[in-house]
Amino acid sequence: MYGPLWRALPGPWPVKLILLLVLLAAVFLLLMEVVFPWVSTMMPYNDVAV
Protein backbone atom coordinates (compact mmCIF):
# COMPACT_ATOMS: atom_id res chain seq x y z
CA MET A 1 0.00 0.00 0.00
CA TYR A 2 2.74 2.46 0.88
CA GLY A 3 4.95 1.58 -2.09
CA PRO A 4 2.48 2.73 -4.76
CA LEU A 5 1.78 5.88 -2.75
CA TRP A 6 5.50 6.64 -2.48
CA ARG A 7 6.00 6.08 -6.22
CA ALA A 8 2.98 8.27 -7.09
CA LEU A 9 4.36 11.30 -5.26
CA PRO A 10 6.47 13.62 -7.45
CA GLY A 11 10.01 14.76 -6.75
CA PRO A 12 13.07 13.47 -4.96
CA TRP A 13 12.77 11.73 -1.60
CA PRO A 14 12.91 14.88 0.61
CA VAL A 15 10.00 16.38 -1.32
CA LYS A 16 8.13 13.07 -1.15
CA LEU A 17 8.68 12.95 2.59
CA ILE A 18 7.30 16.46 3.07
CA LEU A 19 4.29 15.70 0.85
CA LEU A 20 3.64 12.47 2.71
CA LEU A 21 3.75 14.23 6.08
CA VAL A 22 1.34 16.90 4.82
CA LEU A 23 -0.97 14.20 3.46
CA LEU A 24 -0.91 12.28 6.75
CA ALA A 25 -1.65 15.47 8.70
CA ALA A 26 -4.60 16.24 6.39
CA VAL A 27 -6.04 12.74 6.84
CA PHE A 28 -5.60 13.00 10.62
CA LEU A 29 -7.34 16.39 10.68
CA LEU A 30 -10.19 15.09 8.52
CA LEU A 31 -10.69 12.13 10.84
CA MET A 32 -10.61 14.23 14.02
CA GLU A 33 -12.82 17.05 12.78
CA VAL A 34 -15.37 15.25 10.57
CA VAL A 35 -15.43 11.46 10.76
CA PHE A 36 -15.03 10.76 14.48
CA PRO A 37 -17.61 13.34 15.66
CA TRP A 38 -20.09 12.02 13.10
CA VAL A 39 -19.58 8.42 14.24
CA SER A 40 -19.74 9.50 17.89
CA THR A 41 -23.35 10.64 17.49
CA MET A 42 -24.34 7.15 16.39
CA MET A 43 -22.59 5.26 19.21
CA PRO A 44 -24.79 3.84 21.97
CA TYR A 45 -22.61 4.94 24.90
CA ASN A 46 -24.58 8.19 25.21
CA ASP A 47 -27.76 6.25 26.14
CA VAL A 48 -26.87 5.26 29.70
CA ALA A 49 -29.57 3.83 31.95
CA VAL A 50 -28.76 2.71 35.47
PDB file of N, CA and C in Angstrom:
ATOM      1  N   MET A   1       0.821  -1.178   0.000  1.00  0.00           N
ATOM      2  CA  MET A   1       0.000   0.000   0.000  1.00  0.00           C
ATOM      3  C   MET A   1       0.873   1.254   0.000  1.00  0.00           C
ATOM      4  N   TYR A   2       1.926   1.269   0.784  1.00  0.00           N
ATOM      5  CA  TYR A   2       2.742   2.464   0.877  1.00  0.00           C
ATOM      6  C   TYR A   2       3.679   2.619  -0.318  1.00  0.00           C
ATOM      7  N   GLY A   3       4.069   1.523  -0.925  1.00  0.00           N
ATOM      8  CA  GLY A   3       4.946   1.584  -2.091  1.00  0.00           C
ATOM      9  C   GLY A   3       4.330   2.334  -3.255  1.00  0.00           C
ATOM     10  N   PRO A   4       3.109   1.976  -3.660  1.00  0.00           N
ATOM     11  CA  PRO A   4       2.478   2.729  -4.758  1.00  0.00           C
ATOM     12  C   PRO A   4       2.256   4.204  -4.414  1.00  0.00           C
ATOM     13  N   LEU A   5       1.942   4.488  -3.154  1.00  0.00           N
ATOM     14  CA  LEU A   5       1.776   5.884  -2.750  1.00  0.00           C
ATOM     15  C   LEU A   5       3.097   6.630  -2.865  1.00  0.00           C
ATOM     16  N   TRP A   6       4.174   6.012  -2.412  1.00  0.00           N
ATOM     17  CA  TRP A   6       5.497   6.635  -2.477  1.00  0.00           C
ATOM     18  C   TRP A   6       5.910   6.887  -3.924  1.00  0.00           C
ATOM     19  N   ARG A   7       5.643   5.924  -4.804  1.00  0.00           N
ATOM     20  CA  ARG A   7       6.001   6.077  -6.218  1.00  0.00           C
ATOM     21  C   ARG A   7       5.120   7.105  -6.928  1.00  0.00           C
ATOM     22  N   ALA A   8       3.894   7.318  -6.449  1.00  0.00           N
ATOM     23  CA  ALA A   8       2.977   8.265  -7.090  1.00  0.00           C
ATOM     24  C   ALA A   8       3.322   9.713  -6.755  1.00  0.00           C
ATOM     25  N   LEU A   9       4.009   9.930  -5.644  1.00  0.00           N
ATOM     26  CA  LEU A   9       4.361  11.295  -5.261  1.00  0.00           C
ATOM     27  C   LEU A   9       5.496  11.806  -6.142  1.00  0.00           C
ATOM     28  N   PRO A  10       5.421  13.070  -6.569  1.00  0.00           N
ATOM     29  CA  PRO A  10       6.466  13.622  -7.447  1.00  0.00           C
ATOM     30  C   PRO A  10       7.687  14.098  -6.654  1.00  0.00           C
ATOM     31  N   GLY A  11       8.811  14.158  -7.316  1.00  0.00           N
ATOM     32  CA  GLY A  11      10.006  14.764  -6.753  1.00  0.00           C
ATOM     33  C   GLY A  11      10.969  13.782  -6.130  1.00  0.00           C
ATOM     34  N   PRO A  12      12.099  14.304  -5.662  1.00  0.00           N
ATOM     35  CA  PRO A  12      13.075  13.466  -4.963  1.00  0.00           C
ATOM     36  C   PRO A  12      12.562  13.108  -3.562  1.00  0.00           C
ATOM     37  N   TRP A  13      13.295  12.255  -2.864  1.00  0.00           N
ATOM     38  CA  TRP A  13      12.767  11.726  -1.605  1.00  0.00           C
ATOM     39  C   TRP A  13      12.520  12.780  -0.528  1.00  0.00           C
ATOM     40  N   PRO A  14      13.281  13.876  -0.416  1.00  0.00           N
ATOM     41  CA  PRO A  14      12.915  14.879   0.606  1.00  0.00           C
ATOM     42  C   PRO A  14      11.559  15.535   0.328  1.00  0.00           C
ATOM     43  N   VAL A  15      11.292  15.793  -0.944  1.00  0.00           N
ATOM     44  CA  VAL A  15      10.000  16.379  -1.321  1.00  0.00           C
ATOM     45  C   VAL A  15       8.893  15.369  -1.075  1.00  0.00           C
ATOM     46  N   LYS A  16       9.130  14.117  -1.410  1.00  0.00           N
ATOM     47  CA  LYS A  16       8.135  13.070  -1.155  1.00  0.00           C
ATOM     48  C   LYS A  16       7.841  12.955   0.329  1.00  0.00           C
ATOM     49  N   LEU A  17       8.870  13.054   1.144  1.00  0.00           N
ATOM     50  CA  LEU A  17       8.682  12.952   2.587  1.00  0.00           C
ATOM     51  C   LEU A  17       7.823  14.094   3.110  1.00  0.00           C
ATOM     52  N   ILE A  18       8.089  15.303   2.646  1.00  0.00           N
ATOM     53  CA  ILE A  18       7.297  16.459   3.073  1.00  0.00           C
ATOM     54  C   ILE A  18       5.850  16.313   2.609  1.00  0.00           C
ATOM     55  N   LEU A  19       5.655  15.897   1.366  1.00  0.00           N
ATOM     56  CA  LEU A  19       4.294  15.700   0.849  1.00  0.00           C
ATOM     57  C   LEU A  19       3.560  14.611   1.624  1.00  0.00           C
ATOM     58  N   LEU A  20       4.259  13.558   1.961  1.00  0.00           N
ATOM     59  CA  LEU A  20       3.642  12.468   2.710  1.00  0.00           C
ATOM     60  C   LEU A  20       3.243  12.920   4.109  1.00  0.00           C
ATOM     61  N   LEU A  21       4.082  13.716   4.754  1.00  0.00           N
ATOM     62  CA  LEU A  21       3.745  14.231   6.076  1.00  0.00           C
ATOM     63  C   LEU A  21       2.549  15.172   6.025  1.00  0.00           C
ATOM     64  N   VAL A  22       2.487  16.007   4.994  1.00  0.00           N
ATOM     65  CA  VAL A  22       1.336  16.897   4.824  1.00  0.00           C
ATOM     66  C   VAL A  22       0.070  16.083   4.565  1.00  0.00           C
ATOM     67  N   LEU A  23       0.179  15.058   3.750  1.00  0.00           N
ATOM     68  CA  LEU A  23      -0.965  14.195   3.458  1.00  0.00           C
ATOM     69  C   LEU A  23      -1.447  13.472   4.714  1.00  0.00           C
ATOM     70  N   LEU A  24      -0.534  12.946   5.509  1.00  0.00           N
ATOM     71  CA  LEU A  24      -0.913  12.280   6.751  1.00  0.00           C
ATOM     72  C   LEU A  24      -1.565  13.253   7.732  1.00  0.00           C
ATOM     73  N   ALA A  25      -1.051  14.461   7.819  1.00  0.00           N
ATOM     74  CA  ALA A  25      -1.654  15.466   8.700  1.00  0.00           C
ATOM     75  C   ALA A  25      -3.063  15.827   8.233  1.00  0.00           C
ATOM     76  N   ALA A  26      -3.269  15.916   6.919  1.00  0.00           N
ATOM     77  CA  ALA A  26      -4.597  16.238   6.386  1.00  0.00           C
ATOM     78  C   ALA A  26      -5.588  15.116   6.680  1.00  0.00           C
ATOM     79  N   VAL A  27      -5.157  13.874   6.538  1.00  0.00           N
ATOM     80  CA  VAL A  27      -6.037  12.738   6.842  1.00  0.00           C
ATOM     81  C   VAL A  27      -6.370  12.719   8.331  1.00  0.00           C
ATOM     82  N   PHE A  28      -5.373  12.959   9.180  1.00  0.00           N
ATOM     83  CA  PHE A  28      -5.599  13.004  10.618  1.00  0.00           C
ATOM     84  C   PHE A  28      -6.594  14.097  10.988  1.00  0.00           C
ATOM     85  N   LEU A  29      -6.433  15.284  10.405  1.00  0.00           N
ATOM     86  CA  LEU A  29      -7.342  16.389  10.678  1.00  0.00           C
ATOM     87  C   LEU A  29      -8.759  16.073  10.205  1.00  0.00           C
ATOM     88  N   LEU A  30      -8.875  15.471   9.033  1.00  0.00           N
ATOM     89  CA  LEU A  30     -10.192  15.091   8.523  1.00  0.00           C
ATOM     90  C   LEU A  30     -10.873  14.092   9.453  1.00  0.00           C
ATOM     91  N   LEU A  31     -10.119  13.110   9.927  1.00  0.00           N
ATOM     92  CA  LEU A  31     -10.694  12.127  10.844  1.00  0.00           C
ATOM     93  C   LEU A  31     -11.137  12.778  12.157  1.00  0.00           C
ATOM     94  N   MET A  32     -10.306  13.628  12.727  1.00  0.00           N
ATOM     95  CA  MET A  32     -10.611  14.235  14.021  1.00  0.00           C
ATOM     96  C   MET A  32     -11.736  15.261  13.954  1.00  0.00           C
ATOM     97  N   GLU A  33     -11.839  15.975  12.856  1.00  0.00           N
ATOM     98  CA  GLU A  33     -12.817  17.053  12.776  1.00  0.00           C
ATOM     99  C   GLU A  33     -14.146  16.646  12.147  1.00  0.00           C
ATOM    100  N   VAL A  34     -14.149  15.600  11.304  1.00  0.00           N
ATOM    101  CA  VAL A  34     -15.366  15.251  10.571  1.00  0.00           C
ATOM    102  C   VAL A  34     -15.840  13.841  10.894  1.00  0.00           C
ATOM    103  N   VAL A  35     -14.987  12.859  10.694  1.00  0.00           N
ATOM    104  CA  VAL A  35     -15.430  11.464  10.761  1.00  0.00           C
ATOM    105  C   VAL A  35     -15.737  11.032  12.188  1.00  0.00           C
ATOM    106  N   PHE A  36     -14.817  11.237  13.125  1.00  0.00           N
ATOM    107  CA  PHE A  36     -15.031  10.760  14.479  1.00  0.00           C
ATOM    108  C   PHE A  36     -16.209  11.436  15.179  1.00  0.00           C
ATOM    109  N   PRO A  37     -16.405  12.756  15.050  1.00  0.00           N
ATOM    110  CA  PRO A  37     -17.608  13.344  15.655  1.00  0.00           C
ATOM    111  C   PRO A  37     -18.905  12.811  15.034  1.00  0.00           C
ATOM    112  N   TRP A  38     -18.897  12.557  13.751  1.00  0.00           N
ATOM    113  CA  TRP A  38     -20.094  12.018  13.096  1.00  0.00           C
ATOM    114  C   TRP A  38     -20.399  10.613  13.605  1.00  0.00           C
ATOM    115  N   VAL A  39     -19.378   9.778  13.738  1.00  0.00           N
ATOM    116  CA  VAL A  39     -19.582   8.415  14.235  1.00  0.00           C
ATOM    117  C   VAL A  39     -19.974   8.451  15.714  1.00  0.00           C
ATOM    118  N   SER A  40     -19.450   9.405  16.460  1.00  0.00           N
ATOM    119  CA  SER A  40     -19.736   9.504  17.888  1.00  0.00           C
ATOM    120  C   SER A  40     -21.224   9.708  18.156  1.00  0.00           C
ATOM    121  N   THR A  41     -21.915  10.422  17.282  1.00  0.00           N
ATOM    122  CA  THR A  41     -23.350  10.644  17.489  1.00  0.00           C
ATOM    123  C   THR A  41     -24.157   9.372  17.317  1.00  0.00           C
ATOM    124  N   MET A  42     -23.622   8.395  16.630  1.00  0.00           N
ATOM    125  CA  MET A  42     -24.341   7.150  16.393  1.00  0.00           C
ATOM    126  C   MET A  42     -23.973   6.039  17.376  1.00  0.00           C
ATOM    127  N   MET A  43     -23.022   6.288  18.263  1.00  0.00           N
ATOM    128  CA  MET A  43     -22.594   5.261  19.207  1.00  0.00           C
ATOM    129  C   MET A  43     -23.566   5.184  20.382  1.00  0.00           C
ATOM    130  N   PRO A  44     -23.778   3.985  20.911  1.00  0.00           N
ATOM    131  CA  PRO A  44     -24.786   3.837  21.973  1.00  0.00           C
ATOM    132  C   PRO A  44     -24.311   4.246  23.362  1.00  0.00           C
ATOM    133  N   TYR A  45     -23.075   4.652  23.564  1.00  0.00           N
ATOM    134  CA  TYR A  45     -22.608   4.943  24.904  1.00  0.00           C
ATOM    135  C   TYR A  45     -23.195   6.221  25.483  1.00  0.00           C
ATOM    136  N   ASN A  46     -23.923   7.005  24.689  1.00  0.00           N
ATOM    137  CA  ASN A  46     -24.583   8.195  25.207  1.00  0.00           C
ATOM    138  C   ASN A  46     -25.940   7.856  25.851  1.00  0.00           C
ATOM    139  N   ASP A  47     -26.472   6.673  25.601  1.00  0.00           N
ATOM    140  CA  ASP A  47     -27.762   6.253  26.141  1.00  0.00           C
ATOM    141  C   ASP A  47     -27.530   5.374  27.370  1.00  0.00           C
ATOM    142  N   VAL A  48     -27.181   6.001  28.474  1.00  0.00           N
ATOM    143  CA  VAL A  48     -26.867   5.261  29.699  1.00  0.00           C
ATOM    144  C   VAL A  48     -28.090   5.216  30.576  1.00  0.00           C
ATOM    145  N   ALA A  49     -28.453   4.007  31.016  1.00  0.00           N
ATOM    146  CA  ALA A  49     -29.570   3.828  31.948  1.00  0.00           C
ATOM    147  C   ALA A  49     -29.073   2.949  33.101  1.00  0.00           C
ATOM    148  N   VAL A  50     -29.236   3.470  34.310  1.00  0.00           N
ATOM    149  CA  VAL A  50     -28.759   2.713  35.474  1.00  0.00           C
ATOM    150  C   VAL A  50     -29.952   2.167  36.221  1.00  0.00           C
TER     151      VAL A  50
END
